[in-house]
JSON list of C-alpha atoms in Angstrom, two decimals:
[
{"chain": "Z", "resi": 1376, "resn": "MET", "atom": "CA", "xyz": [101.84, 42.00, 5.68]},
{"chain": "Z", "resi": 1377, "resn": "GLY", "atom": "CA", "xyz": [99.61, 41.28, 8.68]},
{"chain": "Z", "resi": 1378, "resn": "THR", "atom": "CA", "xyz": [96.65, 38.99, 8.73]},
{"chain": "Z", "resi": 1379, "resn": "ILE", "atom": "CA", "xyz": [93.11, 40.33, 8.58]},
{"chain": "Z", "resi": 1380, "resn": "SER", "atom": "CA", "xyz": [92.86, 39.96, 12.35]},
{"chain": "Z", "resi": 1381, "resn": "ASP", "atom": "CA", "xyz": [95.99, 42.13, 12.74]},
{"chain": "Z", "resi": 1382, "resn": "GLN", "atom": "CA", "xyz": [94.51, 44.96, 10.70]},
{"chain": "Z", "resi": 1383, "resn": "VAL", "atom": "CA", "xyz": [92.48, 47.76, 12.29]},
{"chain": "Z", "resi": 1384, "resn": "ASP", "atom": "CA", "xyz": [88.87, 48.06, 11.19]},
{"chain": "Z", "resi": 1385, "resn": "LEU", "atom": "CA", "xyz": [88.90, 51.54, 9.64]},
{"chain": "Z", "resi": 1386, "resn": "ARG", "atom": "CA", "xyz": [85.20, 51.93, 10.45]},
{"chain": "Z", "resi": 1387, "resn": "TYR", "atom": "CA", "xyz": [85.91, 51.59, 14.18]},
{"chain": "Z", "resi": 1388, "resn": "PRO", "atom": "CA", "xyz": [89.44, 52.84, 14.90]},
{"chain": "Z", "resi": 1389, "resn": "VAL", "atom": "CA", "xyz": [88.73, 53.08, 18.65]},
{"chain": "Z", "resi": 1390, "resn": "GLY", "atom": "CA", "xyz": [86.59, 49.93, 18.66]},
{"chain": "Z", "resi": 1391, "resn": "ARG", "atom": "CA", "xyz": [82.84, 49.56, 18.52]},
{"chain": "Z", "resi": 1392, "resn": "PHE", "atom": "CA", "xyz": [80.72, 51.26, 21.15]},
{"chain": "Z", "resi": 1393, "resn": "THR", "atom": "CA", "xyz": [79.99, 49.07, 24.14]},
{"chain": "Z", "resi": 1394, "resn": "TYR", "atom": "CA", "xyz": [78.06, 49.85, 27.28]},
{"chain": "Z", "resi": 1395, "resn": "ASP", "atom": "CA", "xyz": [78.01, 47.47, 30.21]},
{"chain": "Z", "resi": 1396, "resn": "GLY", "atom": "CA", "xyz": [75.03, 49.12, 31.90]},
{"chain": "Z", "resi": 1397, "resn": "VAL", "atom": "CA", "xyz": [77.16, 50.41, 34.75]},
{"chain": "Z", "resi": 1398, "resn": "ALA", "atom": "CA", "xyz": [77.39, 54.15, 35.28]},
{"chain": "Z", "resi": 1399, "resn": "ASP", "atom": "CA", "xyz": [78.61, 55.64, 38.53]},
{"chain": "Z", "resi": 1400, "resn": "PRO", "atom": "CA", "xyz": [79.27, 59.34, 39.21]},
{"chain": "Z", "resi": 1401, "resn": "ALA", "atom": "CA", "xyz": [82.98, 58.95, 38.40]},
{"chain": "Z", "resi": 1402, "resn": "LYS", "atom": "CA", "xyz": [82.21, 57.46, 34.98]},
{"chain": "Z", "resi": 1403, "resn": "GLN", "atom": "CA", "xyz": [79.59, 60.13, 34.35]},
{"chain": "Z", "resi": 1404, "resn": "ARG", "atom": "CA", "xyz": [82.14, 62.88, 35.13]},
{"chain": "Z", "resi": 1405, "resn": "ARG", "atom": "CA", "xyz": [84.71, 61.23, 32.82]},
{"chain": "Z", "resi": 1406, "resn": "TRP", "atom": "CA", "xyz": [82.19, 60.96, 29.97]},
{"chain": "Z", "resi": 1407, "resn": "ILE", "atom": "CA", "xyz": [81.17, 64.60, 30.44]},
{"chain": "Z", "resi": 1408, "resn": "ASP", "atom": "CA", "xyz": [84.84, 65.63, 30.37]},
{"chain": "Z", "resi": 1409, "resn": "GLU", "atom": "CA", "xyz": [85.25, 63.72, 27.09]},
{"chain": "Z", "resi": 1410, "resn": "ILE", "atom": "CA", "xyz": [82.20, 65.46, 25.60]},
{"chain": "Z", "resi": 1411, "resn": "GLU", "atom": "CA", "xyz": [83.60, 68.80, 26.76]},
{"chain": "Z", "resi": 1412, "resn": "SER", "atom": "CA", "xyz": [86.97, 68.22, 25.09]},
{"chain": "Z", "resi": 1413, "resn": "ALA", "atom": "CA", "xyz": [85.66, 66.75, 21.82]},
{"chain": "Z", "resi": 1414, "resn": "PRO", "atom": "CA", "xyz": [85.37, 70.05, 19.89]},
{"chain": "Z", "resi": 1415, "resn": "ASP", "atom": "CA", "xyz": [89.00, 70.90, 20.61]},
{"chain": "Z", "resi": 1416, "resn": "HIS", "atom": "CA", "xyz": [90.09, 67.42, 19.52]},
{"chain": "Z", "resi": 1417, "resn": "VAL", "atom": "CA", "xyz": [88.14, 67.75, 16.27]},
{"chain": "Z", "resi": 1418, "resn": "ARG", "atom": "CA", "xyz": [89.62, 71.18, 15.56]},
{"chain": "Z", "resi": 1419, "resn": "THR", "atom": "CA", "xyz": [93.14, 69.85, 16.21]},
{"chain": "Z", "resi": 1420, "resn": "ALA", "atom": "CA", "xyz": [92.49, 66.81, 14.00]},
{"chain": "Z", "resi": 1421, "resn": "VAL", "atom": "CA", "xyz": [91.58, 68.96, 10.98]},
{"chain": "Z", "resi": 1422, "resn": "ALA", "atom": "CA", "xyz": [94.11, 71.75, 11.55]},
{"chain": "Z", "resi": 1423, "resn": "GLY", "atom": "CA", "xyz": [96.04, 72.61, 8.42]},
{"chain": "Z", "resi": 1424, "resn": "LEU", "atom": "CA", "xyz": [94.19, 70.24, 6.09]},
{"chain": "Z", "resi": 1425, "resn": "SER", "atom": "CA", "xyz": [93.79, 71.42, 2.51]},
{"chain": "Z", "resi": 1426, "resn": "ARG", "atom": "CA", "xyz": [90.54, 71.40, 0.56]},
{"chain": "Z", "resi": 1427, "resn": "ASP", "atom": "CA", "xyz": [91.60, 68.18, -1.19]},
{"chain": "Z", "resi": 1428, "resn": "GLN", "atom": "CA", "xyz": [92.49, 66.56, 2.13]},
{"chain": "Z", "resi": 1429, "resn": "LEU", "atom": "CA", "xyz": [89.12, 67.58, 3.61]},
{"chain": "Z", "resi": 1430, "resn": "ASP", "atom": "CA", "xyz": [87.47, 65.94, 0.61]},
{"chain": "Z", "resi": 1431, "resn": "THR", "atom": "CA", "xyz": [89.32, 62.65, 1.10]},
{"chain": "Z", "resi": 1432, "resn": "PRO", "atom": "CA", "xyz": [87.27, 59.74, 2.47]},
{"chain": "Z", "resi": 1433, "resn": "TYR", "atom": "CA", "xyz": [88.63, 58.36, 5.73]},
{"chain": "Z", "resi": 1434, "resn": "ARG", "atom": "CA", "xyz": [88.14, 54.86, 4.27]},
{"chain": "Z", "resi": 1435, "resn": "GLU", "atom": "CA", "xyz": [86.98, 53.33, 1.00]},
{"chain": "Z", "resi": 1436, "resn": "GLN", "atom": "CA", "xyz": [83.26, 54.07, 0.57]},
{"chain": "Z", "resi": 1437, "resn": "GLY", "atom": "CA", "xyz": [83.33, 56.17, 3.74]},
{"chain": "Z", "resi": 1438, "resn": "TRP", "atom": "CA", "xyz": [82.55, 59.80, 4.39]},
{"chain": "Z", "resi": 1439, "resn": "THR", "atom": "CA", "xyz": [85.08, 62.49, 3.59]},
{"chain": "Z", "resi": 1440, "resn": "VAL", "atom": "CA", "xyz": [86.79, 64.33, 6.42]},
{"chain": "Z", "resi": 1441, "resn": "ARG", "atom": "CA", "xyz": [84.51, 67.29, 5.60]},
{"chain": "Z", "resi": 1442, "resn": "GLN", "atom": "CA", "xyz": [81.40, 65.11, 5.96]},
{"chain": "Z", "resi": 1443, "resn": "VAL", "atom": "CA", "xyz": [82.66, 63.74, 9.27]},
{"chain": "Z", "resi": 1444, "resn": "VAL", "atom": "CA", "xyz": [83.16, 67.29, 10.58]},
{"chain": "Z", "resi": 1445, "resn": "HIS", "atom": "CA", "xyz": [79.65, 68.31, 9.51]},
{"chain": "Z", "resi": 1446, "resn": "HIS", "atom": "CA", "xyz": [78.15, 65.08, 10.88]},
{"chain": "Z", "resi": 1447, "resn": "LEU", "atom": "CA", "xyz": [79.39, 65.75, 14.41]},
{"chain": "Z", "resi": 1448, "resn": "PRO", "atom": "CA", "xyz": [77.25, 68.82, 15.17]},
{"chain": "Z", "resi": 1449, "resn": "ASP", "atom": "CA", "xyz": [74.31, 67.26, 13.29]},
{"chain": "Z", "resi": 1450, "resn": "SER", "atom": "CA", "xyz": [74.50, 64.16, 15.46]},
{"chain": "Z", "resi": 1451, "resn": "HIS", "atom": "CA", "xyz": [75.33, 65.91, 18.72]},
{"chain": "Z", "resi": 1452, "resn": "LEU", "atom": "CA", "xyz": [72.55, 68.46, 18.25]},
{"chain": "Z", "resi": 1453, "resn": "ASN", "atom": "CA", "xyz": [70.12, 65.54, 17.99]},
{"chain": "Z", "resi": 1454, "resn": "ALA", "atom": "CA", "xyz": [71.66, 63.97, 21.10]},
{"chain": "Z", "resi": 1455, "resn": "TYR", "atom": "CA", "xyz": [71.43, 67.24, 23.04]},
{"chain": "Z", "resi": 1456, "resn": "THR", "atom": "CA", "xyz": [67.76, 67.53, 22.10]},
{"chain": "Z", "resi": 1457, "resn": "ARG", "atom": "CA", "xyz": [67.11, 63.93, 23.15]},
{"chain": "Z", "resi": 1458, "resn": "PHE", "atom": "CA", "xyz": [68.75, 64.60, 26.51]},
{"chain": "Z", "resi": 1459, "resn": "LYS", "atom": "CA", "xyz": [66.53, 67.61, 27.09]},
{"chain": "Z", "resi": 1460, "resn": "LEU", "atom": "CA", "xyz": [63.43, 65.71, 26.04]},
{"chain": "Z", "resi": 1461, "resn": "ALA", "atom": "CA", "xyz": [64.23, 62.85, 28.41]},
{"chain": "Z", "resi": 1462, "resn": "LEU", "atom": "CA", "xyz": [64.87, 65.29, 31.27]},
{"chain": "Z", "resi": 1463, "resn": "THR", "atom": "CA", "xyz": [61.59, 67.13, 30.76]},
{"chain": "Z", "resi": 1464, "resn": "GLU", "atom": "CA", "xyz": [59.16, 64.45, 29.56]},
{"chain": "Z", "resi": 1465, "resn": "ASN", "atom": "CA", "xyz": [58.25, 60.96, 30.73]},
{"chain": "Z", "resi": 1466, "resn": "VAL", "atom": "CA", "xyz": [59.94, 58.52, 28.31]},
{"chain": "Z", "resi": 1467, "resn": "PRO", "atom": "CA", "xyz": [59.41, 60.64, 25.18]},
{"chain": "Z", "resi": 1468, "resn": "ILE", "atom": "CA", "xyz": [59.49, 59.04, 21.77]},
{"chain": "Z", "resi": 1469, "resn": "ILE", "atom": "CA", "xyz": [62.37, 60.62, 19.87]},
{"chain": "Z", "resi": 1470, "resn": "LYS", "atom": "CA", "xyz": [62.50, 61.30, 16.15]},
{"chain": "Z", "resi": 1471, "resn": "PRO", "atom": "CA", "xyz": [65.22, 59.35, 14.35]},
{"chain": "Z", "resi": 1472, "resn": "TYR", "atom": "CA", "xyz": [66.96, 60.99, 11.40]},
{"chain": "Z", "resi": 1473, "resn": "GLU", "atom": "CA", "xyz": [68.75, 59.70, 8.32]},
{"chain": "Z", "resi": 1474, "resn": "GLU", "atom": "CA", "xyz": [72.33, 60.66, 9.19]},
{"chain": "Z", "resi": 1475, "resn": "ALA", "atom": "CA", "xyz": [73.75, 59.20, 5.96]},
{"chain": "Z", "resi": 1476, "resn": "LEU", "atom": "CA", "xyz": [71.35, 61.33, 3.90]},
{"chain": "Z", "resi": 1477, "resn": "TRP", "atom": "CA", "xyz": [72.12, 64.41, 5.99]},
{"chain": "Z", "resi": 1478, "resn": "ALA", "atom": "CA", "xyz": [75.82, 63.89, 5.16]},
{"chain": "Z", "resi": 1479, "resn": "GLU", "atom": "CA", "xyz": [74.96, 63.91, 1.44]},
{"chain": "Z", "resi": 1480, "resn": "LEU", "atom": "CA", "xyz": [73.18, 67.28, 1.54]},
{"chain": "Z", "resi": 1481, "resn": "PRO", "atom": "CA", "xyz": [75.13, 70.15, -0.09]},
{"chain": "Z", "resi": 1482, "resn": "ASP", "atom": "CA", "xyz": [76.27, 71.69, 3.21]},
{"chain": "Z", "resi": 1483, "resn": "GLY", "atom": "CA", "xyz": [77.70, 68.33, 4.33]},
{"chain": "Z", "resi": 1484, "resn": "ARG", "atom": "CA", "xyz": [79.34, 67.48, 1.00]},
{"chain": "Z", "resi": 1485, "resn": "SER", "atom": "CA", "xyz": [80.96, 70.80, 0.20]},
{"chain": "Z", "resi": 1486, "resn": "GLY", "atom": "CA", "xyz": [80.33, 73.43, 2.89]},
{"chain": "Z", "resi": 1487, "resn": "PRO", "atom": "CA", "xyz": [83.19, 75.10, 4.73]},
{"chain": "Z", "resi": 1488, "resn": "ILE", "atom": "CA", "xyz": [83.97, 73.35, 8.00]},
{"chain": "Z", "resi": 1489, "resn": "GLU", "atom": "CA", "xyz": [84.44, 76.42, 10.21]},
{"chain": "Z", "resi": 1490, "resn": "PRO", "atom": "CA", "xyz": [80.69, 76.93, 10.86]},
{"chain": "Z", "resi": 1491, "resn": "SER", "atom": "CA", "xyz": [80.40, 73.29, 11.94]},
{"chain": "Z", "resi": 1492, "resn": "LEU", "atom": "CA", "xyz": [83.46, 73.56, 14.16]},
{"chain": "Z", "resi": 1493, "resn": "ALA", "atom": "CA", "xyz": [82.03, 76.70, 15.78]},
{"chain": "Z", "resi": 1494, "resn": "LEU", "atom": "CA", "xyz": [78.59, 75.09, 16.14]},
{"chain": "Z", "resi": 1495, "resn": "LEU", "atom": "CA", "xyz": [80.11, 72.00, 17.76]},
{"chain": "Z", "resi": 1496, "resn": "GLN", "atom": "CA", "xyz": [82.06, 74.20, 20.21]},
{"chain": "Z", "resi": 1497, "resn": "ALA", "atom": "CA", "xyz": [79.01, 76.25, 21.19]},
{"chain": "Z", "resi": 1498, "resn": "LEU", "atom": "CA", "xyz": [76.74, 73.21, 21.36]},
{"chain": "Z", "resi": 1499, "resn": "HIS", "atom": "CA", "xyz": [79.14, 71.33, 23.61]},
{"chain": "Z", "resi": 1500, "resn": "GLN", "atom": "CA", "xyz": [79.47, 74.36, 25.91]},
{"chain": "Z", "resi": 1501, "resn": "ARG", "atom": "CA", "xyz": [75.68, 74.37, 26.36]},
{"chain": "Z", "resi": 1502, "resn": "TRP", "atom": "CA", "xyz": [75.46, 70.58, 26.61]},
{"chain": "Z", "resi": 1503, "resn": "VAL", "atom": "CA", "xyz": [78.21, 70.34, 29.23]},
{"chain": "Z", "resi": 1504, "resn": "MET", "atom": "CA", "xyz": [76.62, 73.18, 31.19]},
{"chain": "Z", "resi": 1505, "resn": "LEU", "atom": "CA", "xyz": [73.46, 71.05, 31.34]},
{"chain": "Z", "resi": 1506, "resn": "LEU", "atom": "CA", "xyz": [75.23, 67.75, 31.97]},
{"chain": "Z", "resi": 1507, "resn": "ARG", "atom": "CA", "xyz": [77.20, 69.10, 34.93]},
{"chain": "Z", "resi": 1508, "resn": "GLN", "atom": "CA", "xyz": [73.91, 70.08, 36.59]},
{"chain": "Z", "resi": 1509, "resn": "VAL", "atom": "CA", "xyz": [72.12, 66.76, 36.02]},
{"chain": "Z", "resi": 1510, "resn": "SER", "atom": "CA", "xyz": [72.01, 64.62, 39.13]},
{"chain": "Z", "resi": 1511, "resn": "PRO", "atom": "CA", "xyz": [73.41, 61.09, 38.97]},
{"chain": "Z", "resi": 1512, "resn": "ALA", "atom": "CA", "xyz": [69.85, 59.77, 39.40]},
{"chain": "Z", "resi": 1513, "resn": "GLU", "atom": "CA", "xyz": [68.52, 61.88, 36.50]},
{"chain": "Z", "resi": 1514, "resn": "PHE", "atom": "CA", "xyz": [70.91, 60.07, 34.18]},
{"chain": "Z", "resi": 1515, "resn": "SER", "atom": "CA", "xyz": [68.65, 57.03, 34.63]},
{"chain": "Z", "resi": 1516, "resn": "ARG", "atom": "CA", "xyz": [65.83, 58.82, 32.79]},
{"chain": "Z", "resi": 1517, "resn": "ARG", "atom": "CA", "xyz": [64.97, 57.34, 29.41]},
{"chain": "Z", "resi": 1518, "resn": "PHE", "atom": "CA", "xyz": [63.57, 58.02, 26.00]},
{"chain": "Z", "resi": 1519, "resn": "MET", "atom": "CA", "xyz": [62.02, 55.62, 23.52]},
{"chain": "Z", "resi": 1520, "resn": "HIS", "atom": "CA", "xyz": [63.99, 55.02, 20.33]},
{"chain": "Z", "resi": 1521, "resn": "PRO", "atom": "CA", "xyz": [61.45, 53.76, 17.77]},
{"chain": "Z", "resi": 1522, "resn": "GLU", "atom": "CA", "xyz": [64.05, 52.38, 15.33]},
{"chain": "Z", "resi": 1523, "resn": "GLN", "atom": "CA", "xyz": [65.77, 50.40, 18.08]},
{"chain": "Z", "resi": 1524, "resn": "GLY", "atom": "CA", "xyz": [62.44, 49.40, 19.61]},
{"chain": "Z", "resi": 1525, "resn": "ARG", "atom": "CA", "xyz": [63.67, 50.06, 23.13]},
{"chain": "Z", "resi": 1526, "resn": "GLU", "atom": "CA", "xyz": [64.02, 52.64, 25.85]},
{"chain": "Z", "resi": 1527, "resn": "VAL", "atom": "CA", "xyz": [67.47, 54.22, 26.04]},
{"chain": "Z", "resi": 1528, "resn": "GLU", "atom": "CA", "xyz": [68.83, 55.47, 29.34]},
{"chain": "Z", "resi": 1529, "resn": "LEU", "atom": "CA", "xyz": [70.67, 58.79, 29.43]},
{"chain": "Z", "resi": 1530, "resn": "ASN", "atom": "CA", "xyz": [73.65, 57.06, 31.05]},
{"chain": "Z", "resi": 1531, "resn": "GLU", "atom": "CA", "xyz": [74.02, 54.98, 27.89]},
{"chain": "Z", "resi": 1532, "resn": "MET", "atom": "CA", "xyz": [73.66, 58.07, 25.70]},
{"chain": "Z", "resi": 1533, "resn": "LEU", "atom": "CA", "xyz": [76.28, 59.88, 27.76]},
{"chain": "Z", "resi": 1534, "resn": "ALA", "atom": "CA", "xyz": [78.73, 56.99, 27.32]},
{"chain": "Z", "resi": 1535, "resn": "MET", "atom": "CA", "xyz": [77.91, 56.70, 23.62]},
{"chain": "Z", "resi": 1536, "resn": "TYR", "atom": "CA", "xyz": [78.51, 60.36, 22.83]},
{"chain": "Z", "resi": 1537, "resn": "ALA", "atom": "CA", "xyz": [81.78, 60.38, 24.75]},
{"chain": "Z", "resi": 1538, "resn": "TRP", "atom": "CA", "xyz": [82.77, 57.46, 22.50]},
{"chain": "Z", "resi": 1539, "resn": "HIS", "atom": "CA", "xyz": [81.25, 59.09, 19.38]},
{"chain": "Z", "resi": 1540, "resn": "GLY", "atom": "CA", "xyz": [83.58, 62.09, 19.53]},
{"chain": "Z", "resi": 1541, "resn": "ARG", "atom": "CA", "xyz": [86.66, 59.87, 19.98]},
{"chain": "Z", "resi": 1542, "resn": "HIS", "atom": "CA", "xyz": [85.41, 57.59, 17.19]},
{"chain": "Z", "resi": 1543, "resn": "HIS", "atom": "CA", "xyz": [85.21, 60.34, 14.57]},
{"chain": "Z", "resi": 1544, "resn": "VAL", "atom": "CA", "xyz": [88.37, 62.13, 15.67]},
{"chain": "Z", "resi": 1545, "resn": "ALA", "atom": "CA", "xyz": [90.17, 58.80, 15.20]},
{"chain": "Z", "resi": 1546, "resn": "HIS", "atom": "CA", "xyz": [88.73, 58.54, 11.68]},
{"chain": "Z", "resi": 1547, "resn": "ILE", "atom": "CA", "xyz": [90.50, 61.79, 10.85]},
{"chain": "Z", "resi": 1548, "resn": "THR", "atom": "CA", "xyz": [93.74, 61.24, 12.78]},
{"chain": "Z", "resi": 1549, "resn": "SER", "atom": "CA", "xyz": [94.19, 57.68, 11.50]},
{"chain": "Z", "resi": 1550, "resn": "LEU", "atom": "CA", "xyz": [93.68, 58.93, 7.92]},
{"chain": "Z", "resi": 1551, "resn": "ARG", "atom": "CA", "xyz": [96.28, 61.65, 8.53]},
{"chain": "Z", "resi": 1552, "resn": "ARG", "atom": "CA", "xyz": [98.77, 59.04, 9.75]},
{"chain": "Z", "resi": 1553, "resn": "ARG", "atom": "CA", "xyz": [98.09, 56.63, 6.87]},
{"chain": "Z", "resi": 1554, "resn": "MET", "atom": "CA", "xyz": [98.44, 59.44, 4.31]},
{"chain": "Z", "resi": 1555, "resn": "GLY", "atom": "CA", "xyz": [101.52, 60.99, 5.96]},
{"chain": "Z", "resi": 1556, "resn": "TRP", "atom": "CA", "xyz": [99.72, 64.31, 6.54]},
{"chain": "Z", "resi": 1557, "resn": "ASP", "atom": "CA", "xyz": [101.04, 64.75, 10.09]}
]
């Protein structure tokens, strides 16, 4: 048996989000490509899972696979809106939301996943259409995040949501591997 340091943190199977403050056009294109491919990766990750498997938490005291799937369009819809606000207003103050409480609502706890998969696909098509038209300089626009007490640059958001998709797909795929569902 490995030591604690040898074990993967199930909360962060791809590591915690980090942003070094550096965003060049090549990184921006890579992050946009990752956002574009995320819905397909999510759909592949949940393919063939049974109802019981969808209702299995990815870790002890974590969300179920179903809740993770529903969380993605909830979160990314908020991110898409924040992008549009920052592109059209001067440092707008965004509205935070209680993502953990959203995941506990009936649609997140027990709703079928297909509507969320379809919503994520359509949302990402629109989002990527926008992102591919944003100039590299426009990615330096910002919004104010009142819970964080700071201005957030769109470059950081772009990097974070590229990571966010990978992060949650890894929750599902690592659970599948651990449970032998592959």
